[in-house]
CSV table of C-alpha atoms in Angstrom, one decimal:
chain,number,residue,atom,x,y,z
O,784,MET,CA,-17.8,11.8,1.3
O,785,LYS,CA,-16.6,14.9,-0.5
O,786,LYS,CA,-14.0,15.0,-3.3
O,787,THR,CA,-12.4,18.0,-4.2
O,788,VAL,CA,-9.9,18.0,-7.3
O,789,THR,CA,-7.5,21.3,-8.0
O,790,GLU,CA,-4.2,22.0,-9.0
O,791,LEU,CA,-0.5,22.4,-7.8
O,792,ALA,CA,1.5,25.4,-9.2
O,793,ASP,CA,3.5,23.3,-11.2
O,794,GLY,CA,0.5,21.7,-12.8
O,795,ARG,CA,0.3,18.5,-10.9
O,796,GLU,CA,-3.2,17.3,-9.7
O,797,LEU,CA,-4.3,17.4,-5.9
O,798,ILE,CA,-7.2,16.0,-4.7
O,799,TYR,CA,-8.6,16.4,-1.2
O,800,PHE,CA,-11.2,13.8,0.3
O,801,ASP,CA,-13.2,14.9,3.2
O,802,SER,CA,-15.6,12.6,5.1
O,803,ARG,CA,-18.4,15.1,5.3
O,804,PRO,CA,-19.3,17.9,2.8
O,805,GLY,CA,-18.9,21.4,3.6
O,806,GLY,CA,-15.6,23.8,3.8
O,807,SER,CA,-13.5,25.3,1.2
O,808,ARG,CA,-10.7,23.9,-0.4
O,809,ASP,CA,-9.7,26.5,-2.7
O,810,ALA,CA,-6.4,27.6,-1.0
O,811,PRO,CA,-4.2,28.5,-3.7
O,812,ASP,CA,-0.6,26.8,-4.2
O,813,ARG,CA,1.6,30.0,-3.1
O,814,ARG,CA,4.8,28.4,-3.9
O,815,ARG,CA,6.6,29.3,-7.5
O,816,LEU,CA,7.4,26.4,-8.8
O,817,PRO,CA,8.3,25.6,-12.4
O,818,ARG,CA,6.2,23.5,-14.9
O,819,ALA,CA,6.6,19.8,-13.2
O,820,VAL,CA,8.7,17.8,-15.7
O,821,SER,CA,9.7,14.4,-15.1
O,822,SER,CA,11.2,11.5,-17.3
O,823,SER,CA,11.0,7.7,-16.4
O,824,GLU,CA,12.1,5.0,-18.8
O,825,VAL,CA,11.2,1.1,-18.5
O,826,ARG,CA,13.3,-1.6,-20.0
O,827,LEU,CA,13.0,-5.2,-20.4
O,828,ASP,CA,15.3,-7.5,-18.7
O,829,ARG,CA,15.1,-10.3,-21.6
O,830,LEU,CA,16.7,-13.1,-19.5
O,831,GLN,CA,14.4,-12.9,-16.8
O,832,GLY,CA,11.6,-11.5,-18.4
O,833,GLU,CA,11.2,-8.8,-16.1
O,834,ARG,CA,10.7,-4.9,-16.6
O,835,VAL,CA,13.0,-2.3,-14.7
O,836,GLY,CA,12.1,1.2,-14.3
O,837,TYR,CA,14.4,4.3,-14.4
O,838,ALA,CA,14.0,7.7,-12.9
O,839,ALA,CA,17.1,9.3,-12.4
O,840,HIS,CA,15.5,12.7,-11.2
O,841,ARG,CA,14.2,10.8,-8.3
O,842,GLN,CA,17.7,11.3,-7.0
O,843,GLN,CA,16.8,14.8,-6.2
O,844,ARG,CA,13.8,14.2,-3.8
O,845,THR,CA,13.6,15.2,-0.5
O,846,HIS,CA,15.1,13.3,2.3
O,847,LEU,CA,14.1,13.0,5.9
O,848,PRO,CA,13.6,16.8,6.4
O,849,PRO,CA,13.1,18.2,10.0
O,850,ALA,CA,9.2,18.3,11.1
O,851,ASP,CA,9.0,21.9,10.5
O,852,GLN,CA,10.0,21.3,6.6
O,853,CYS,CA,7.8,18.6,6.1
O,854,PRO,CA,6.2,18.6,2.7
O,855,LEU,CA,3.4,17.0,3.6
O,856,CYS,CA,1.9,19.0,6.5
O,857,PRO,CA,-0.5,21.6,5.9
O,858,SER,CA,0.7,24.9,4.6
O,859,ARG,CA,0.4,27.6,7.6
O,860,GLY,CA,1.8,31.2,7.5
O,861,GLU,CA,4.7,31.1,5.2
O,862,ARG,CA,5.4,27.6,5.8
O,863,LEU,CA,4.3,26.4,2.7
O,864,SER,CA,4.1,22.4,1.5
O,865,GLU,CA,2.4,20.0,-0.9
O,866,ILE,CA,-0.7,20.7,0.5
O,867,PRO,CA,-1.8,24.3,0.1
O,868,ALA,CA,-5.0,23.9,2.8
O,869,GLN,CA,-4.3,24.8,6.2
O,870,SER,CA,-5.9,21.6,7.4
O,871,TYR,CA,-7.1,18.5,5.7
O,872,GLN,CA,-8.2,15.0,6.2
O,873,VAL,CA,-6.8,13.0,3.3
O,874,ALA,CA,-4.8,14.4,0.5
O,875,VAL,CA,-3.7,12.7,-2.9
O,876,PHE,CA,-1.4,14.2,-5.4
O,877,GLU,CA,0.9,13.4,-8.3
O,878,ASN,CA,4.4,12.8,-7.2
O,879,ARG,CA,6.8,15.5,-8.0
O,880,PHE,CA,9.6,12.7,-8.0
O,881,PRO,CA,7.5,9.9,-10.0
O,882,SER,CA,9.2,6.4,-10.8
O,883,PHE,CA,6.6,6.2,-13.5
O,884,SER,CA,5.0,9.3,-15.2
O,885,HIS,CA,3.1,10.0,-18.5
O,886,ASP,CA,3.5,7.3,-21.0
O,887,THR,CA,4.7,4.9,-18.3
O,888,GLY,CA,2.3,5.1,-15.9
O,889,ARG,CA,1.8,7.5,-12.9
O,890,CYS,CA,2.9,7.7,-9.4
O,891,GLU,CA,0.5,9.5,-6.3
O,892,VAL,CA,1.2,10.2,-2.5
O,893,VAL,CA,-1.6,9.8,-0.4
O,894,CYS,CA,-1.4,11.4,3.1
O,895,PHE,CA,-3.5,9.9,5.5
O,896,THR,CA,-3.8,12.6,8.0
O,897,GLU,CA,-2.3,15.8,8.6
O,898,ARG,CA,-0.9,15.1,12.1
O,899,HIS,CA,2.9,14.8,11.4
O,900,GLU,CA,3.7,12.5,14.5
O,901,ALA,CA,0.7,10.0,14.0
O,902,SER,CA,0.8,6.6,12.1
O,903,PHE,CA,-2.3,5.2,10.2
O,904,ALA,CA,-2.7,2.7,13.3
O,905,ASP,CA,-3.3,6.3,15.1
O,906,LEU,CA,-6.6,7.0,12.7
O,907,THR,CA,-10.1,6.4,14.0
O,908,GLU,CA,-12.4,4.2,12.1
O,909,GLU,CA,-13.9,6.9,10.3
O,910,GLN,CA,-10.5,8.2,9.1
O,911,ALA,CA,-9.5,4.8,8.0
O,912,ALA,CA,-12.9,4.5,6.1
O,913,LEU,CA,-12.0,7.8,4.2
O,914,VAL,CA,-8.4,6.3,3.1
O,915,LEU,CA,-10.0,3.1,1.9
O,916,HIS,CA,-12.5,5.3,-0.1
O,917,ALA,CA,-9.2,7.5,-1.4
O,918,TRP,CA,-7.7,4.0,-2.4
O,919,THR,CA,-10.9,2.9,-4.2
O,920,ASP,CA,-11.4,6.2,-6.2
O,921,ARG,CA,-7.9,6.5,-7.2
O,922,THR,CA,-8.1,2.5,-8.5
O,923,ALA,CA,-10.9,3.8,-10.2
O,924,GLY,CA,-9.3,6.9,-11.9
O,925,LEU,CA,-6.2,5.0,-12.9
O,926,ALA,CA,-8.0,2.3,-14.4
O,927,ARG,CA,-9.0,4.8,-17.0
O,928,HIS,CA,-5.3,6.1,-17.6
O,929,PRO,CA,-4.0,5.0,-21.1
O,930,ALA,CA,-0.8,4.0,-19.7
O,931,VAL,CA,-1.9,1.9,-16.6
O,932,ARG,CA,-2.0,-2.0,-16.1
O,933,GLU,CA,-2.1,-2.4,-12.6
O,934,VAL,CA,-2.6,-0.4,-9.5
O,935,TYR,CA,-0.8,-0.6,-6.4
O,936,CYS,CA,-2.1,1.1,-3.2
O,937,PHE,CA,0.8,0.6,-0.6
O,938,GLU,CA,2.3,2.2,2.6
O,939,ASN,CA,6.2,2.0,3.5
O,940,ARG,CA,6.5,2.8,7.4
O,941,GLY,CA,10.0,3.3,9.2
O,942,ARG,CA,13.4,4.3,8.4
O,943,GLU,CA,14.5,0.6,8.4
O,944,ILE,CA,12.2,0.3,5.1
O,945,GLY,CA,13.9,3.2,3.3
O,946,VAL,CA,11.1,5.7,4.6
O,947,THR,CA,12.5,9.5,3.2
O,948,LEU,CA,9.4,11.2,4.7
O,949,ALA,CA,8.3,10.6,8.5
O,950,HIS,CA,4.9,12.1,7.6
O,951,PRO,CA,2.4,9.3,7.5
O,952,HIS,CA,1.7,8.6,3.8
O,953,GLY,CA,1.5,6.1,1.5
O,954,GLN,CA,1.8,5.7,-2.5
O,955,ILE,CA,-0.3,4.5,-5.3
O,956,TYR,CA,1.8,3.1,-8.2
O,957,GLY,CA,-0.2,2.7,-11.7
O,958,TYR,CA,2.1,0.4,-13.5
O,959,PRO,CA,2.2,0.4,-17.5
O,960,PHE,CA,3.0,-3.7,-17.2
O,961,VAL,CA,1.3,-6.3,-15.1
O,962,THR,CA,4.0,-6.7,-12.4
O,963,PRO,CA,6.2,-10.1,-12.1
O,964,ARG,CA,4.6,-10.8,-8.9
O,965,THR,CA,1.0,-10.5,-10.0
O,966,GLY,CA,2.2,-12.1,-13.2
O,967,ARG,CA,3.2,-15.4,-11.7
O,968,ALA,CA,0.2,-15.5,-9.3
O,969,LEU,CA,-1.8,-15.1,-12.4
O,970,ARG,CA,-0.1,-18.2,-14.1
O,971,SER,CA,-0.6,-20.3,-11.3
O,972,ALA,CA,-4.1,-19.6,-10.9
O,973,ALA,CA,-4.5,-20.1,-14.3
O,974,ALA,CA,-2.8,-23.5,-14.0
O,975,HIS,CA,-4.9,-24.5,-11.2
O,976,ARG,CA,-8.1,-23.4,-12.9
O,977,GLU,CA,-7.4,-25.3,-15.9
O,978,HIS,CA,-6.5,-28.6,-13.8
O,979,THR,CA,-9.3,-28.4,-11.3
O,980,GLY,CA,-11.8,-25.9,-12.6
O,981,THR,CA,-11.7,-24.2,-9.4
O,982,SER,CA,-10.2,-20.8,-8.1
O,983,LEU,CA,-6.8,-21.1,-6.6
O,984,PHE,CA,-7.2,-18.2,-4.1
O,985,ASP,CA,-10.7,-19.7,-2.9
O,986,GLU,CA,-8.7,-22.9,-2.3
O,987,LEU,CA,-5.9,-21.2,-0.3
O,988,VAL,CA,-8.4,-19.2,2.0
O,989,ALA,CA,-10.4,-22.4,2.5
O,990,GLN,CA,-7.6,-24.1,3.5
O,991,GLU,CA,-6.1,-21.4,6.0
O,992,ARG,CA,-9.8,-21.5,7.3
O,993,GLU,CA,-9.9,-25.2,7.6
O,994,ASN,CA,-6.4,-25.5,9.3
O,995,GLY,CA,-6.8,-22.7,11.8
O,996,SER,CA,-3.3,-22.6,13.1
O,997,ARG,CA,-2.2,-19.5,10.6
O,998,VAL,CA,-5.3,-17.5,11.0
O,999,VAL,CA,-4.8,-14.5,12.9
O,1000,LEU,CA,-8.4,-13.2,13.0
O,1001,GLU,CA,-11.5,-13.6,11.0
O,1002,THR,CA,-14.7,-11.7,11.2
O,1003,ALA,CA,-17.9,-12.0,9.1
O,1004,HIS,CA,-16.6,-9.9,5.9
O,1005,TRP,CA,-12.8,-10.5,6.3
O,1006,ILE,CA,-10.1,-13.1,7.1
O,1007,ALA,CA,-6.7,-12.5,8.0
O,1008,PHE,CA,-3.9,-15.0,8.2
O,1009,VAL,CA,0.0,-15.8,7.9
O,1010,PRO,CA,0.6,-17.7,4.8
O,1011,PHE,CA,1.5,-21.3,4.6
O,1012,ALA,CA,5.0,-20.4,2.9
O,1013,ALA,CA,5.5,-17.0,4.5
O,1014,ARG,CA,8.7,-15.3,3.1
O,1015,TRP,CA,8.9,-12.6,6.0
O,1016,PRO,CA,9.4,-13.0,9.8
O,1017,TYR,CA,5.8,-11.5,10.5
O,1018,GLU,CA,3.6,-11.5,7.5
O,1019,VAL,CA,-0.2,-11.4,7.2
O,1020,HIS,CA,-2.4,-11.8,4.0
O,1021,LEU,CA,-6.0,-10.1,4.4
O,1022,TYR,CA,-8.8,-11.2,2.2
O,1023,PRO,CA,-12.4,-10.1,1.8
O,1024,ALA,CA,-14.7,-12.9,2.5
O,1025,ARG,CA,-16.4,-12.4,-1.2
O,1026,ARG,CA,-13.8,-12.6,-3.6
O,1027,VAL,CA,-13.8,-9.5,-5.7
O,1028,ALA,CA,-11.0,-8.4,-8.4
O,1029,ASP,CA,-10.1,-5.0,-6.8
O,1030,LEU,CA,-11.1,-2.4,-4.3
O,1031,THR,CA,-14.0,-0.9,-6.6
O,1032,GLU,CA,-15.9,-4.1,-6.2
O,1033,LEU,CA,-15.9,-4.4,-2.4
O,1034,ASP,CA,-19.5,-4.4,-0.9
O,1035,ASP,CA,-21.0,-2.1,1.5
O,1036,PRO,CA,-20.6,-4.6,4.4
O,1037,ALA,CA,-16.9,-5.4,3.9
O,1038,ARG,CA,-16.0,-1.9,3.2
O,1039,ALA,CA,-17.3,-0.9,7.0
O,1040,GLU,CA,-15.9,-3.6,8.7
O,1041,PHE,CA,-12.5,-3.2,7.0
O,1042,PRO,CA,-11.4,-0.1,9.2
O,1043,GLY,CA,-11.5,-2.1,12.5
O,1044,VAL,CA,-10.0,-5.0,11.1
O,1045,TYR,CA,-7.0,-3.3,9.7
O,1046,LEU,CA,-6.4,-0.8,12.5
O,1047,GLU,CA,-6.4,-3.9,15.1
O,1048,LEU,CA,-3.9,-5.6,12.5
O,1049,LEU,CA,-1.5,-2.5,12.6
O,1050,ARG,CA,-1.7,-1.9,16.5
O,1051,ARG,CA,-0.6,-5.5,16.8
O,1052,PHE,CA,2.5,-5.4,14.8
O,1053,ASP,CA,3.1,-2.3,16.9
O,1054,ARG,CA,2.8,-4.6,20.1
O,1055,LEU,CA,4.9,-7.6,18.8
O,1056,PHE,CA,8.2,-7.0,20.2
O,1057,GLY,CA,7.2,-5.2,23.3
O,1058,PRO,CA,6.9,-1.4,24.2
O,1059,ASP,CA,10.6,-0.7,24.0
O,1060,ALA,CA,11.2,-1.6,20.5
O,1061,GLY,CA,9.4,1.1,19.2
O,1062,PRO,CA,7.1,1.1,16.1
O,1063,THR,CA,7.2,-1.8,14.1
O,1064,PRO,CA,8.7,-0.8,10.5
O,1065,TYR,CA,6.2,-2.5,7.7
O,1066,ILE,CA,5.2,-2.8,4.3
O,1067,SER,CA,1.6,-2.8,3.4
O,1068,GLY,CA,0.0,-3.2,-0.1
O,1069,TRP,CA,-3.2,-4.1,-2.0
O,1070,HIS,CA,-2.9,-6.5,-4.6
O,1071,GLN,CA,-5.3,-6.0,-7.3
O,1072,ALA,CA,-6.3,-7.5,-10.8
O,1073,PRO,CA,-4.6,-6.0,-13.8
O,1074,PHE,CA,-7.0,-4.1,-16.1
O,1075,GLY,CA,-7.6,-5.7,-19.6
O,1076,ILE,CA,-7.0,-9.1,-18.9
O,1077,GLU,CA,-9.1,-12.3,-19.3
O,1078,GLU,CA,-8.0,-13.6,-15.9
O,1079,ARG,CA,-9.3,-10.6,-14.1
O,1080,ALA,CA,-12.5,-12.4,-12.9
O,1081,ASP,CA,-10.7,-15.2,-11.2
O,1082,TRP,CA,-8.3,-12.9,-9.2
O,1083,ALA,CA,-8.7,-12.1,-5.2
O,1084,LEU,CA,-8.4,-8.9,-4.1
O,1085,HIS,CA,-6.1,-9.1,-0.9
O,1086,LEU,CA,-3.5,-6.8,1.2
O,1087,GLU,CA,-0.3,-8.2,2.1
O,1088,LEU,CA,1.1,-6.6,5.4
O,1089,PHE,CA,4.9,-7.8,6.7
O,1090,THR,CA,7.7,-6.5,8.7
O,1091,ILE,CA,11.3,-6.6,8.2
O,1092,ARG,CA,11.9,-6.9,11.9
O,1093,ARG,CA,12.5,-10.6,13.1
O,1094,GLY,CA,12.9,-9.8,16.9
O,1095,PRO,CA,13.7,-7.0,19.1
O,1096,GLY,CA,16.6,-5.0,17.4
O,1097,LYS,CA,17.1,-7.5,15.0
O,1098,LEU,CA,16.1,-7.2,11.1
O,1099,LYS,CA,15.7,-9.5,8.2
O,1100,TYR,CA,18.3,-8.5,5.5
O,1101,LEU,CA,18.0,-9.9,2.0
O,1102,ALA,CA,21.4,-11.5,1.7
O,1103,GLY,CA,22.7,-13.9,-1.0
O,1104,SER,CA,20.2,-16.4,-1.1
O,1105,GLU,CA,17.3,-13.8,-1.1
O,1106,SER,CA,18.7,-11.2,-3.2
O,1107,GLY,CA,20.9,-13.2,-5.5
O,1108,ALA,CA,18.9,-16.2,-6.0
O,1109,ASN,CA,15.0,-15.3,-5.1
O,1110,VAL,CA,15.2,-18.2,-2.3
O,1111,PHE,CA,13.8,-16.8,0.7
O,1112,VAL,CA,14.9,-18.4,4.2
O,1113,ASN,CA,12.5,-17.3,6.9
O,1114,ASP,CA,13.5,-17.5,10.6
O,1115,VAL,CA,10.2,-17.4,12.0
O,1116,LEU,CA,7.8,-20.3,11.2
O,1117,PRO,CA,4.3,-19.1,10.2
O,1118,GLU,CA,2.3,-20.8,13.0
O,1119,ALA,CA,4.7,-19.2,15.5
O,1120,ALA,CA,4.2,-16.0,13.7
O,1121,ALA,CA,0.2,-16.6,13.8
O,1122,ARG,CA,0.3,-17.5,17.5
O,1123,ARG,CA,2.4,-14.4,18.5
O,1124,LEU,CA,0.0,-12.1,16.4
O,1125,ARG,CA,-3.0,-13.7,18.4
O,1126,GLU,CA,-1.2,-13.5,21.5
O,1127,VAL,CA,-0.9,-9.4,21.1
O,1128,ALA,CA,-4.6,-8.8,20.1
O,1129,SER,CA,-6.3,-5.8,21.8
O,1130,ALA,CA,-7.8,-6.7,25.2
């Protein structure tokens, strides 16, 4: 693996990741950009005990540009983009319109490939391994950021999800606080540890493995299953066989096996609703242990992948119960979702 750190015209950091050494990554950013300035604010909702971010500058961010104006494609000729190189494998840069910045954290964009019309599922295993390397590198880097408490590497795919750039990419958020979802899981795990002396994460994975009806696939180093209380129509949680706190702690066998496992899951998602349904919209994200907490050793790194599509031409909308009361009502039983995800396995 080769990592090259450089700078964009407005001072934002850009990092190239290449699977092999060699090749030049010194192409300058030829755009005439003012120095990057962004402001974000975090406020506490005292009633709910949750934090809310504010980033008014994001109203000006690029929204669904035509392919020939995509800011994530390589720069070629006079078509200049966020990536100065004429070709690249994986590129990570500071978001020009971040939700969190400076003393409120950091936001980065991860370009999975230079191919505009591709998707993550189209990558080779070698390319997917390079993305995993980038996620891991940035997790380690953001762990040293003075304002970052938790790192979330994620991908939003599809207009139905709200994606504003069609190019295959994801994001990395370095939050300045422990997110509400992670905080609740930490409290549940701590209560379970105090009551039983064992890991709640280990118990949940063991129960899914023993039951088997919700397991989608299992290999020597990974297990993927639809959780017992899944909120979304098709939702899969992917755990390494050896419990670790974050991506930096994955061992070499798990890293080597991950690309094949993850690509298989994404390809199954695209086959869920038949060939005429089009690409399945989804959200996929790594849930990692926050930094600097005592409970870190009891956390279990895992990836959560889900779609808001509940059937051909049908979406799961967050209506009154979900949005207003945070009580999900799912239209698809987890066992049925798992069965369908097993049915669409690669031949």
